[in-house]
Structure formats: structure tokens, C-alpha cells
PDB file of C-alpha atoms and ligand atoms in Angstrom:
ATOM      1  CA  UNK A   7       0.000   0.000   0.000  1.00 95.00           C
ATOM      2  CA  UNK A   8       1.342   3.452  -0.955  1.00 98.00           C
ATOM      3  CA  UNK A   9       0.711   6.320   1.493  1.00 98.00           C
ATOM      4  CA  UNK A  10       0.485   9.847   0.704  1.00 98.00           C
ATOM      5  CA  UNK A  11      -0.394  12.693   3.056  1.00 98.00           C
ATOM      6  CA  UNK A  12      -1.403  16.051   1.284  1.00 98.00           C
ATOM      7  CA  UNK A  13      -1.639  19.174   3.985  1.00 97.00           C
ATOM      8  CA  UNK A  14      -4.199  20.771   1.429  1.00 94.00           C
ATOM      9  CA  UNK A  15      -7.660  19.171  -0.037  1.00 96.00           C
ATOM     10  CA  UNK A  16      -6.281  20.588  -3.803  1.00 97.00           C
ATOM     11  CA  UNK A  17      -3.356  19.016  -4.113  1.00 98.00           C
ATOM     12  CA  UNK A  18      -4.556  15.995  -2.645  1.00 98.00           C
ATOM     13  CA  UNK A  19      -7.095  16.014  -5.731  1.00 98.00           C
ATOM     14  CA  UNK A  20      -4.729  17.149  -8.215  1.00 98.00           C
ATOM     15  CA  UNK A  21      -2.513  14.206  -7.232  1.00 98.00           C
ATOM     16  CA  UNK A  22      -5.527  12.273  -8.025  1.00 98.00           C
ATOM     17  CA  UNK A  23      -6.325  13.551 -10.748  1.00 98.00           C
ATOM     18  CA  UNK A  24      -2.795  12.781 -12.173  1.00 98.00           C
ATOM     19  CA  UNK A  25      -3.220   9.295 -11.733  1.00 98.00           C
ATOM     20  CA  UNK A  26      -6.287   9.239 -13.742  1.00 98.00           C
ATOM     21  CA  UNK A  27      -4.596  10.956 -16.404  1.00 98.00           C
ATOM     22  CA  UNK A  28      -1.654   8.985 -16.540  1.00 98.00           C
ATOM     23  CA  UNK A  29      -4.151   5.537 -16.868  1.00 98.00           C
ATOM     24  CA  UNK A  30      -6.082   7.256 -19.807  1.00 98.00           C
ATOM     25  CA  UNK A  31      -3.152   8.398 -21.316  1.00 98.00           C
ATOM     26  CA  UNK A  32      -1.419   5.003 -21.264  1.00 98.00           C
ATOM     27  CA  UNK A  33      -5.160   3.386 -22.422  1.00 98.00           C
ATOM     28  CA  UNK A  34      -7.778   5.922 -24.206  1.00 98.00           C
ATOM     29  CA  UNK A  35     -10.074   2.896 -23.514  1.00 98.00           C
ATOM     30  CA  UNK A  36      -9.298   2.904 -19.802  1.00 98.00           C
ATOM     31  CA  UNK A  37     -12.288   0.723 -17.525  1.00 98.00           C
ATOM     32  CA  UNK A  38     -12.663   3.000 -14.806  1.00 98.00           C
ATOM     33  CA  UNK A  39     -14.459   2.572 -11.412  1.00 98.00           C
ATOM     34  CA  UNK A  40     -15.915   5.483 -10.039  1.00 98.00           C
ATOM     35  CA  UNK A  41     -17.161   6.842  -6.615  1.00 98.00           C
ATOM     36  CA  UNK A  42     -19.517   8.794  -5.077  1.00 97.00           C
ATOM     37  CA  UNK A  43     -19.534  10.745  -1.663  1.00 94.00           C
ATOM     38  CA  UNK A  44     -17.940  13.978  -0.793  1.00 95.00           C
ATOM     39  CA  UNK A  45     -14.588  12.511  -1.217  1.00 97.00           C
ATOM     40  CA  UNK A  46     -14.147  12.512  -4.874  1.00 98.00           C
ATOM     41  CA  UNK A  47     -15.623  15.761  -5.582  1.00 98.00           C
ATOM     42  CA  UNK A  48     -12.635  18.022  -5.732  1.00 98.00           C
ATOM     43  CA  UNK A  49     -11.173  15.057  -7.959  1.00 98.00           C
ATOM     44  CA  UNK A  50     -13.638  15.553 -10.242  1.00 98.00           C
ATOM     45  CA  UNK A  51     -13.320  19.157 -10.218  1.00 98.00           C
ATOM     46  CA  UNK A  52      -9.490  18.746 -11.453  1.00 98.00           C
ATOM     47  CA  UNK A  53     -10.796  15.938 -13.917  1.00 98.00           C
ATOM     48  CA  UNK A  54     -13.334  18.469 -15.840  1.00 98.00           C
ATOM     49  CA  UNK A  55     -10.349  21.104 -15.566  1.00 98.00           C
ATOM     50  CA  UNK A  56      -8.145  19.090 -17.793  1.00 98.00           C
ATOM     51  CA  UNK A  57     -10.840  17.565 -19.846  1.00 98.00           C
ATOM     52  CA  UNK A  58     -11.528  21.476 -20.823  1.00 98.00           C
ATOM     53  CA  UNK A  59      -8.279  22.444 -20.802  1.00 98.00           C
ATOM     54  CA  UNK A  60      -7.877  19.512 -23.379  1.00 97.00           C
ATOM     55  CA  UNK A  61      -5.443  17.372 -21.603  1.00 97.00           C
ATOM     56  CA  UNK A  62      -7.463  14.434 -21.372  1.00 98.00           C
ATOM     57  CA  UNK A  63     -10.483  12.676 -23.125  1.00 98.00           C
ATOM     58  CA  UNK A  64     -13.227  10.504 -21.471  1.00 98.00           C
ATOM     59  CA  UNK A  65     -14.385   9.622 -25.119  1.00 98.00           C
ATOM     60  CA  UNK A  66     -13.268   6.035 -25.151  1.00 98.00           C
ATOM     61  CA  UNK A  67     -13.513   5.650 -21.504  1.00 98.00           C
ATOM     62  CA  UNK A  68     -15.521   2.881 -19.842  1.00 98.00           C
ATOM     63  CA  UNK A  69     -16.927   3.627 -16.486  1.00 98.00           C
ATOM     64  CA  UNK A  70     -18.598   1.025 -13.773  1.00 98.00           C
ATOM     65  CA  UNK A  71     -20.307   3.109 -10.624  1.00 98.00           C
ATOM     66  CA  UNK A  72     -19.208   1.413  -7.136  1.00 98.00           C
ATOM     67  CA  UNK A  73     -22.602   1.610  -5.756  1.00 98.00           C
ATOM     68  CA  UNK A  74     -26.423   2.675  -5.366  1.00 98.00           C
ATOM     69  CA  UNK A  75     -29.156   3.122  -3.339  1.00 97.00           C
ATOM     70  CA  UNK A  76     -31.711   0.610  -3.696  1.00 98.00           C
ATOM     71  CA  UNK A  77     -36.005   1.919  -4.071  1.00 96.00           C
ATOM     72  CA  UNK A  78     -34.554   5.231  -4.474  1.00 95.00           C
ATOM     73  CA  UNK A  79     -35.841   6.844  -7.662  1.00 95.00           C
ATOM     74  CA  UNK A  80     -33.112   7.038 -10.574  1.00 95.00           C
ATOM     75  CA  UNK A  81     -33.604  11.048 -11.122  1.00 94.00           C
ATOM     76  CA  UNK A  82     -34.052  11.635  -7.243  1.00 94.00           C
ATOM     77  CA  UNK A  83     -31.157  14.587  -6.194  1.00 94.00           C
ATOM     78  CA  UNK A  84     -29.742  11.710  -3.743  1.00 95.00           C
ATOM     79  CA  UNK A  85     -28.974   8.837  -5.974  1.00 96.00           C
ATOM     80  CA  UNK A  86     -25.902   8.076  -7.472  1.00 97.00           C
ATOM     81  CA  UNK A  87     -27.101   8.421 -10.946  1.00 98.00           C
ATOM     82  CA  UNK A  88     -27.598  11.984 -10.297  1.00 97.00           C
ATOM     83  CA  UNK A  89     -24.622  12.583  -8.043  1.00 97.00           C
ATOM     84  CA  UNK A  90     -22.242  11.373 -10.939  1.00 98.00           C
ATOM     85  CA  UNK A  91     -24.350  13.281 -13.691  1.00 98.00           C
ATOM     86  CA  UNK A  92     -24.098  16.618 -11.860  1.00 98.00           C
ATOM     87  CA  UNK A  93     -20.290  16.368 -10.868  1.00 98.00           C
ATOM     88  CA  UNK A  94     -18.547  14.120 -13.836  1.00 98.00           C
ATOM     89  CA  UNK A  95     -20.356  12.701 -16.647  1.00 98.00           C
ATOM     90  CA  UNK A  96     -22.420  16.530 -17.654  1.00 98.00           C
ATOM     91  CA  UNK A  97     -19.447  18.055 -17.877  1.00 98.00           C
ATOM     92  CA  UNK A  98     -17.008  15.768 -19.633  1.00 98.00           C
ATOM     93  CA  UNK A  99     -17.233  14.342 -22.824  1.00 98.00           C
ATOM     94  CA  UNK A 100     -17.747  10.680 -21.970  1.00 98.00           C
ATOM     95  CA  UNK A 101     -20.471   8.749 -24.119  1.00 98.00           C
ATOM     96  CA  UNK A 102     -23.630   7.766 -21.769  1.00 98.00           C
ATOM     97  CA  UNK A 103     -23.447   4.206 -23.656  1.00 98.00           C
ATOM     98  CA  UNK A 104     -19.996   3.465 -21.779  1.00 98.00           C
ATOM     99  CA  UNK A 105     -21.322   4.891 -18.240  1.00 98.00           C
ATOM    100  CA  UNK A 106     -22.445   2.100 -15.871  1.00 98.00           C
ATOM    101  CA  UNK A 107     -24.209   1.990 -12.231  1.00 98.00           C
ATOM    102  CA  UNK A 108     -26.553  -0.629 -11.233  1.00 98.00           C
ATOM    103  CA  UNK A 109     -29.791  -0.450 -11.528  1.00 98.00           C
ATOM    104  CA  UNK A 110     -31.290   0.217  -7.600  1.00 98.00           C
ATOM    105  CA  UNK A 111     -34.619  -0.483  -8.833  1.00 98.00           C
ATOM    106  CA  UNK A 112     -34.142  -3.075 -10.673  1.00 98.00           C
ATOM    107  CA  UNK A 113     -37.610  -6.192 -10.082  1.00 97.00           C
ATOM    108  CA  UNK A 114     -34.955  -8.424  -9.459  1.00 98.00           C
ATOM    109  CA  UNK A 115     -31.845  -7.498  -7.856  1.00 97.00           C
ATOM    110  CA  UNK A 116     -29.682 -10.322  -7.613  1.00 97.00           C
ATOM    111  CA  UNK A 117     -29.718 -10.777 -11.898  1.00 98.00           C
ATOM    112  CA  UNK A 118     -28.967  -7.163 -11.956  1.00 98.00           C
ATOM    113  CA  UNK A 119     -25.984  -7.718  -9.577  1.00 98.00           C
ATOM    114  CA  UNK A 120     -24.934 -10.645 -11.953  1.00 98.00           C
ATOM    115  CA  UNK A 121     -25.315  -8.679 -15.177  1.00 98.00           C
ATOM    116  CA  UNK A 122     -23.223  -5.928 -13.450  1.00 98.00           C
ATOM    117  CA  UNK A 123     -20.243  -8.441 -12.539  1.00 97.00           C
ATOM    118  CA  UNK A 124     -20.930 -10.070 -16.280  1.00 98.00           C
ATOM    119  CA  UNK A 125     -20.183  -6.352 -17.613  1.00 98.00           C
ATOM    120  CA  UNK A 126     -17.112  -5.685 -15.869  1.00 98.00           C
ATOM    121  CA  UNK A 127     -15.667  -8.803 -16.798  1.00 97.00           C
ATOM    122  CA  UNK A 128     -16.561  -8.590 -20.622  1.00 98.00           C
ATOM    123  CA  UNK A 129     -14.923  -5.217 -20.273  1.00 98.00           C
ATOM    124  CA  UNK A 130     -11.991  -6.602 -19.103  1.00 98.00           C
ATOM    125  CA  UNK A 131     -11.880  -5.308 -15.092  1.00 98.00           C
ATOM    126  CA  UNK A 132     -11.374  -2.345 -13.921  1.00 98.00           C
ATOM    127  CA  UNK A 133      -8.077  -0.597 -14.547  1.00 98.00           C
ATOM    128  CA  UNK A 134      -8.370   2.155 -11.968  1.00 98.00           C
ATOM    129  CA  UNK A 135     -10.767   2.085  -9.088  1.00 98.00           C
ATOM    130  CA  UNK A 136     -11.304   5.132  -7.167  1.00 98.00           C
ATOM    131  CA  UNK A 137     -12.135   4.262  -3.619  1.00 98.00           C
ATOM    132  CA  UNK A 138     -13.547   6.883  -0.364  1.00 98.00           C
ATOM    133  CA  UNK A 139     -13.860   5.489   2.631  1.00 97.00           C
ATOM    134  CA  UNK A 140     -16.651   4.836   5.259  1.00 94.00           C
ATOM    135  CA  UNK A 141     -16.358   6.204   8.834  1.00 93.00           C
ATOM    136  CA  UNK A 142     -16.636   2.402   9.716  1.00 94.00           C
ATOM    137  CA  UNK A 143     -14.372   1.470   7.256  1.00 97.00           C
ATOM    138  CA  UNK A 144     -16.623   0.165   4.453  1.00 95.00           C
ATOM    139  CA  UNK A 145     -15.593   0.330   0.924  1.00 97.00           C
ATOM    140  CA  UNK A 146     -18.243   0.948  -1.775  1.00 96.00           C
ATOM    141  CA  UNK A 147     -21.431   0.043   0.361  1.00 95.00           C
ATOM    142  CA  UNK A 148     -19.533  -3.081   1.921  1.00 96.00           C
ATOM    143  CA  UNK A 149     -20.316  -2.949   5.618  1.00 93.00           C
ATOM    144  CA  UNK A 150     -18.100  -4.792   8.497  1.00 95.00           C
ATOM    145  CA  UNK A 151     -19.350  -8.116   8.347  1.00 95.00           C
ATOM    146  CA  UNK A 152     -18.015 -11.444   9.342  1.00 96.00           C
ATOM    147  CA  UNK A 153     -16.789 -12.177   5.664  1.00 97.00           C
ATOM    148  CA  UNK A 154     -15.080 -10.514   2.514  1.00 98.00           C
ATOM    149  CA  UNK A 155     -17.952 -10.252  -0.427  1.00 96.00           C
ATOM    150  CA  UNK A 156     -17.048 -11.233  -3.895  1.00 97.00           C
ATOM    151  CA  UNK A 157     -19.117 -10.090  -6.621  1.00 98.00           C
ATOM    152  CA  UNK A 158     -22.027  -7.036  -6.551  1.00 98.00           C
ATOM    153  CA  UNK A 159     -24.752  -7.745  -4.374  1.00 98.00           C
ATOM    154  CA  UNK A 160     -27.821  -6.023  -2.413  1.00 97.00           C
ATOM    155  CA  UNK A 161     -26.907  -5.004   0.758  1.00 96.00           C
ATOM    156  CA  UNK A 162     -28.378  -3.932   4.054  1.00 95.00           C
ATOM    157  CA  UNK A 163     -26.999  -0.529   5.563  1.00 94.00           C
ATOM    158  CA  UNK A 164     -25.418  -0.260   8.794  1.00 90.00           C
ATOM    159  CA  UNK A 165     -27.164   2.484  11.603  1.00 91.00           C
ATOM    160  CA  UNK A 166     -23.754   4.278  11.286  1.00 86.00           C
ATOM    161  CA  UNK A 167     -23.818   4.250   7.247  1.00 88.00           C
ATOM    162  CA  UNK A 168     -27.681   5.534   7.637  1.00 92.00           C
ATOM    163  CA  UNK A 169     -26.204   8.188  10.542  1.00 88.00           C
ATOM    164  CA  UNK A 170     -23.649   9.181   8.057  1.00 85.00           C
ATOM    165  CA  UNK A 171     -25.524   9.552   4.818  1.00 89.00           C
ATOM    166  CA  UNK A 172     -29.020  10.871   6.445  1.00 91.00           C
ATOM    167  CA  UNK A 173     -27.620  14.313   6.596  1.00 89.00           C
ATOM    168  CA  UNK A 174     -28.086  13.955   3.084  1.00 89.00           C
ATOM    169  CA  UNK A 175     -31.636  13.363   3.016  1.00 92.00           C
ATOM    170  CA  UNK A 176     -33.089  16.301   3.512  1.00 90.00           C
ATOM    171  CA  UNK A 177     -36.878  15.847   1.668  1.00 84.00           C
ATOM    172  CA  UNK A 178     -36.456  12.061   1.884  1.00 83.00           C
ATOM    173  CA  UNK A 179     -36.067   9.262   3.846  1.00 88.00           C
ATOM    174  CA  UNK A 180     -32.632   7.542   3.345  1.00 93.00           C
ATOM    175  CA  UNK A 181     -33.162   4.025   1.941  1.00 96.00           C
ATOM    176  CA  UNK A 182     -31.757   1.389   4.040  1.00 96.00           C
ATOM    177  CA  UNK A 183     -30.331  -0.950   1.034  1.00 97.00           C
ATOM    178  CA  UNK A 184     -28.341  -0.566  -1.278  1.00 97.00           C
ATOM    179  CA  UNK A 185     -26.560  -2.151  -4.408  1.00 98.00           C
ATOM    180  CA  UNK A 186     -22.871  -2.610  -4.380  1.00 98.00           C
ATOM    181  CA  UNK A 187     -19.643  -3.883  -5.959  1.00 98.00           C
ATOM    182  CA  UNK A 188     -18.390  -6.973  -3.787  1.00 98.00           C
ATOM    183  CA  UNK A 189     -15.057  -6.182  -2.123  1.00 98.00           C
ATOM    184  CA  UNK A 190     -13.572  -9.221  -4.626  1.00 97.00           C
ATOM    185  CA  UNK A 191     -15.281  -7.264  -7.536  1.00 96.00           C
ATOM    186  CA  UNK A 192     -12.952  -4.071  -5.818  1.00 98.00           C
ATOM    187  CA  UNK A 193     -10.111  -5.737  -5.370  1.00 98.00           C
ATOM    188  CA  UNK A 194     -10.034  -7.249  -9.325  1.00 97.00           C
ATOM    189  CA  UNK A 195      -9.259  -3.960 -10.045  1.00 98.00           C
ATOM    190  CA  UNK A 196      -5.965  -3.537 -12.006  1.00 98.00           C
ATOM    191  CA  UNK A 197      -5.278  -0.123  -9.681  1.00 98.00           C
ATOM    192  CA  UNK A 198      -6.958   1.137  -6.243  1.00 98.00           C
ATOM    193  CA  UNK A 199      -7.074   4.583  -5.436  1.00 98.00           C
ATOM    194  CA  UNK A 200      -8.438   5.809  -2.147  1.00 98.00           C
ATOM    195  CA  UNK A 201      -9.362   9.094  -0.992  1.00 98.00           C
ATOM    196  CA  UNK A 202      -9.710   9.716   2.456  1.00 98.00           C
ATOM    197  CA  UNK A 203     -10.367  13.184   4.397  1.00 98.00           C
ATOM    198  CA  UNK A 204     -11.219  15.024   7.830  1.00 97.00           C
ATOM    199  CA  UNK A 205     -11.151  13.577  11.578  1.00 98.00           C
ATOM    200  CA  UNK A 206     -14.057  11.163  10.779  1.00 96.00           C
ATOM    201  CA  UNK A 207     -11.936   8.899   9.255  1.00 98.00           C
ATOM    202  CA  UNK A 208      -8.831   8.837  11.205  1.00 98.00           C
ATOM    203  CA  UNK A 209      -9.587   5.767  13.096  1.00 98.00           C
ATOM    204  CA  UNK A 210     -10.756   3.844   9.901  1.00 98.00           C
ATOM    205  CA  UNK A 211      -7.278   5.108   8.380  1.00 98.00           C
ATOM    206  CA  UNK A 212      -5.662   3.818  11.162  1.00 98.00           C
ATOM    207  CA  UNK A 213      -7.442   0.347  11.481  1.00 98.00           C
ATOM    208  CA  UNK A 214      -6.967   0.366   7.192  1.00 98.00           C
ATOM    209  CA  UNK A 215      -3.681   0.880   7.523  1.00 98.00           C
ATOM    210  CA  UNK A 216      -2.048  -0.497  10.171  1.00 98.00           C
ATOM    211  CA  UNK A 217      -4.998  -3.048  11.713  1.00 97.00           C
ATOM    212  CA  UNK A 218      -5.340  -6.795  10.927  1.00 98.00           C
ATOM    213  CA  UNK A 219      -6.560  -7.867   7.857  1.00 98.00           C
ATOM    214  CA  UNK A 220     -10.567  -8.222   8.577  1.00 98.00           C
ATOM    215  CA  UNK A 221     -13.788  -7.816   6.711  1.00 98.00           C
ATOM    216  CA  UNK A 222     -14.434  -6.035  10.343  1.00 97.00           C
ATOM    217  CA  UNK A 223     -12.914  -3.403   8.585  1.00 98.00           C
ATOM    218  CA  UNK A 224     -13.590  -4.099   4.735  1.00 98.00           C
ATOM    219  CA  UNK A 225     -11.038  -1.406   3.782  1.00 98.00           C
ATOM    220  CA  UNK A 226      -7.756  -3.351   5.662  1.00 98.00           C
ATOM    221  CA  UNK A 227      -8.069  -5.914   2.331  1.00 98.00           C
ATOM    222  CA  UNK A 228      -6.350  -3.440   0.630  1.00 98.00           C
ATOM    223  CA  UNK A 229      -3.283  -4.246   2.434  1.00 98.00           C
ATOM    224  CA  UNK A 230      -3.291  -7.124   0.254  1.00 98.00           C
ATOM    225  CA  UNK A 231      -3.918  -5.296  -2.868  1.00 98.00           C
ATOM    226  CA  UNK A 232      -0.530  -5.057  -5.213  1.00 98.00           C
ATOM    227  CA  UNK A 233      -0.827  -2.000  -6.380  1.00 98.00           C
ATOM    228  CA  UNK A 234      -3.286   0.628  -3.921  1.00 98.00           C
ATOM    229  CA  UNK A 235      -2.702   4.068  -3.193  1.00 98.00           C
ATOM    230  CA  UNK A 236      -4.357   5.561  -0.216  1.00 98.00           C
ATOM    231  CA  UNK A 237      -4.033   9.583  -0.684  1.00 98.00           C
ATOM    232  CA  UNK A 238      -5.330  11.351   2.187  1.00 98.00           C
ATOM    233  CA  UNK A 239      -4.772  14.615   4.220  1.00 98.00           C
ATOM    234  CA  UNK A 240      -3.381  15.236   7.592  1.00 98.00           C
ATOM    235  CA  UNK A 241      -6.340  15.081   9.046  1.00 98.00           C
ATOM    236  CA  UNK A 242      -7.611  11.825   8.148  1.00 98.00           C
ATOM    237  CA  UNK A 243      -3.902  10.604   8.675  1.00 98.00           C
ATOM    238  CA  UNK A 244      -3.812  11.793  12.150  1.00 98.00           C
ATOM    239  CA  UNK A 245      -3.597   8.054  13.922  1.00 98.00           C
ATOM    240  CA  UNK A 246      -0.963   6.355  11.656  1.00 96.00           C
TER     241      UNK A 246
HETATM  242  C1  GLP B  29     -20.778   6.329   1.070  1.00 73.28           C
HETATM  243  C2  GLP B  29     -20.452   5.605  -0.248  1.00 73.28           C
HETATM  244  C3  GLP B  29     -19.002   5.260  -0.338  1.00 73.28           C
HETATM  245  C4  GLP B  29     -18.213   6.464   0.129  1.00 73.28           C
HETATM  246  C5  GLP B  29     -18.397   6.664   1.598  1.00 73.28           C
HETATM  247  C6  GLP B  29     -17.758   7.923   2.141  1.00 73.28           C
HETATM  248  O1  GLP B  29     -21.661   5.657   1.870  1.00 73.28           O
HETATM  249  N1  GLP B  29     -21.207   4.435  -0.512  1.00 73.28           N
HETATM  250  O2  GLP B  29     -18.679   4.868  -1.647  1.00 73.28           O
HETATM  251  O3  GLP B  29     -16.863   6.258  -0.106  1.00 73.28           O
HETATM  252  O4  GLP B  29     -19.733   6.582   1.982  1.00 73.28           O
HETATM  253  O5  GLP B  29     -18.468   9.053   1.804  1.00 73.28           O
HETATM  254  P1  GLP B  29     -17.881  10.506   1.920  1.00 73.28           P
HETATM  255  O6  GLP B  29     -16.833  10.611   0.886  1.00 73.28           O
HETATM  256  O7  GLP B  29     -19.051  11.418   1.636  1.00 73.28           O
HETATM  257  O8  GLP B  29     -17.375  10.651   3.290  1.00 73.28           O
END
């Protein structure tokens, strides 16, 4: 695992943002796995910067979404869908028919989760996979539990996830399922890239970093991962 501690939120990003452009640039046809949550905003940001500054294309780009809520309307201001159309895929020039996130209201959610896994694999895994964190440690939406998950499956939140996320929620209530890449779907990924900032996740830093291996903490796997990158500010490094 390669650590690096940024003492502002911009660089961190830009650093970020480098990486990205180094994998496209090395692959126009890059498979890319995105995130959602405040952590990859600024990222994003710095990724529409250069896209309009002309340094890098999304036009051959593949992407696959780590997660979404399940019963949650597809156009509703809190899903996924609409997080990554208002802070990436509007403002980039990326073609819709190469974007991906599950379907969280799909009739039957386990063939969506196998169709989503089928997908990834005919596009040949993901090359970089962008990664926040969870103030519990959970990766995507997977949750401390007493076992690594493999492929994409529907899963229930945790009270802290729902504590964490609810703030969110302001004319809703915050759906208590969700749809999610398996940790073995996140770890097939060619590169990991995490982002991790603020005091809130200090002690899942620490317990990532330097704790046992343990889906208890779903984020320690990438310990085992040969080639992640955990960028993160001083904040959120504060226990290491
Ligand atoms: C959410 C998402 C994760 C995200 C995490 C942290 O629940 N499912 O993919 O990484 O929580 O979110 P934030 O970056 O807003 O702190």
C-alpha cells in the first residue's frame, strides 16, 4: 500500500487527478471505477479542468459506478445516478453508452448484480478504481461483516452508514439498502485509489492501515492489494 499525506484538499485532488490521467493516457479505452460521496468531488473538479483544458479525453472511456441506493428513484437529487451526472459525466465528454451503475430499482436485484459483474468482466476489469472510505471502514457500500464479499450484491446498511448519509436526506427518507460492488469485484481492479479526508476517518485510516486484515474493517483488504494508493490529508492521517 502506498501512502500519501497532502496538507491541502487541492493538491490531494490534483494528485488524483494525475493518476487518472496517466491511466487514460497510457489506455484511451481505460475501464474506470468510479465513486460517489464527498470525497471525490474536488477530484472531479481537477478531472473536468483538464478535460476542458484539453489534456485528457473521457471519449473512449468505460466507467462502472461502485454503488447505489436501492427503491430510491433514478432522477431523485440523492442517488448516485444523479450525483455522478451533476459532478462528472455533464461536464465531460464521456459517451452515456460506456457509463455504468446498477440499476437500484431493478424487479430483481440479484440478476442485476450478476449482469453488473458479467459487464465488468466482458470489459476486461477495472483498470483504476477510485475508492472513499466509510467512517466504519466500508468500501463501496460493503459494511463490516463477518466475511469478505465477492461479486455485486444487495446489501443492508449499517445504523452508522444511515447516521452518516441521512444528513443527506433532507426531503427524503434515506433508503436502508443498497446495491454494491463486492469487495472481490474491488479488489479485481488492475489499480486502487483511495481518498480519504477530515477527523471522521482517522480511526478507519488507522485500522486500514495499520490493523489486521478483517472484513471487520472491509477497507484493511487493501493491504493485500498489489498495487493501492491511499491519498489522504493530515487530518484523516492523524492516527498512523
Ligand atoms: C458512502 C459511499 C461510499 C463512500 C463513503 C464515504 O456511503 N457508498 O462509496 O466512499 O460513503 O463518503 P464521503 O466521501 O461522503 O465521506
Amino acid at each position: 500500500m502506498q501512502i500519501r499525506i497532502f496538507s491541502n484538499e487541492n493538491d490531494l485532488a490534483a494528485a488524483a487527478a494525475d493518476i487518472f490521467e496517466t491511466t487514460i493516457a497510457a489506455k484511451p479505452d481505460a475501464v474506470l471505477g468510479l465513486a460517489t460521496g464527498a470525497s471525490p468531488v474536488l477530484t472531479y473538479k481537477e478531472l473536468i479542468k483538464r478535460y476542458e483544458a484539453g489534456k485528457i479525453s473521457f471519449a473512449r472511456v468505460t466507467t462502472f459506478n461502485l454503488d447505489e441506493y436501492c427503491d430510491l428513484p433514478k432522477n431523485d437529487k440523492n442517488s448516485y445516478y444523479t450525483f455522478m451526472q451533476e459532478n462528472l459525466f455533464s461536464k465531460i465528454d464521456i459517451d452515456p453508452a460506456n457509463v455504468h451503475i446498477e440499476d437500484g430499482n431493478a424487479a430483481d436485484f440479484d440478476a442485476e448484480a450478476k449482469a453488473y459483474d458479467a459487464m465488468i468482466e466482458a470489459a476486461g476489469l477495472i483498470d483504476l478504481q477510485l475508492l472513499g472510505i466509510g467512517t466504519n471502514g466500508h468500501i463501496g457500500f460493503n459494511e463490516p461483516a463477518d466475511a469478505f464479499s465477492d461479486g455485486t450484491f444487495r446489501v443492508k446498511l449499517t445504523e452508522s452508514t444511515i447516521k452518516a448519509n441521512s444528513r443527506y436526506f433532507t426531503d427524503s427518507v434515506m433508503p436502508e439498502y443498497a446495491l454494491t460492488m463486492g469487495v472481490g469485484s474491488i479488489m479485481r481492479a488492475k489499480k486502487i485509489l483511495l481518498i480519504a479526508t477530515g477527523a471522521a476517518k482517522a480511526e478507519a485510516i488507522c485500522n486500514t492501515v495499520k490493523g489486521p486484515v478483517t472484513p471487520r474493517c472491509p477497507a484493511s483488504i487493501l493491504q493485500t492489494h498489489p498495487d493501492a494508493i491511499l491519498l489522504m490529508d493530515e487530518a484523516a492521517a492523524a492516527l498512523l
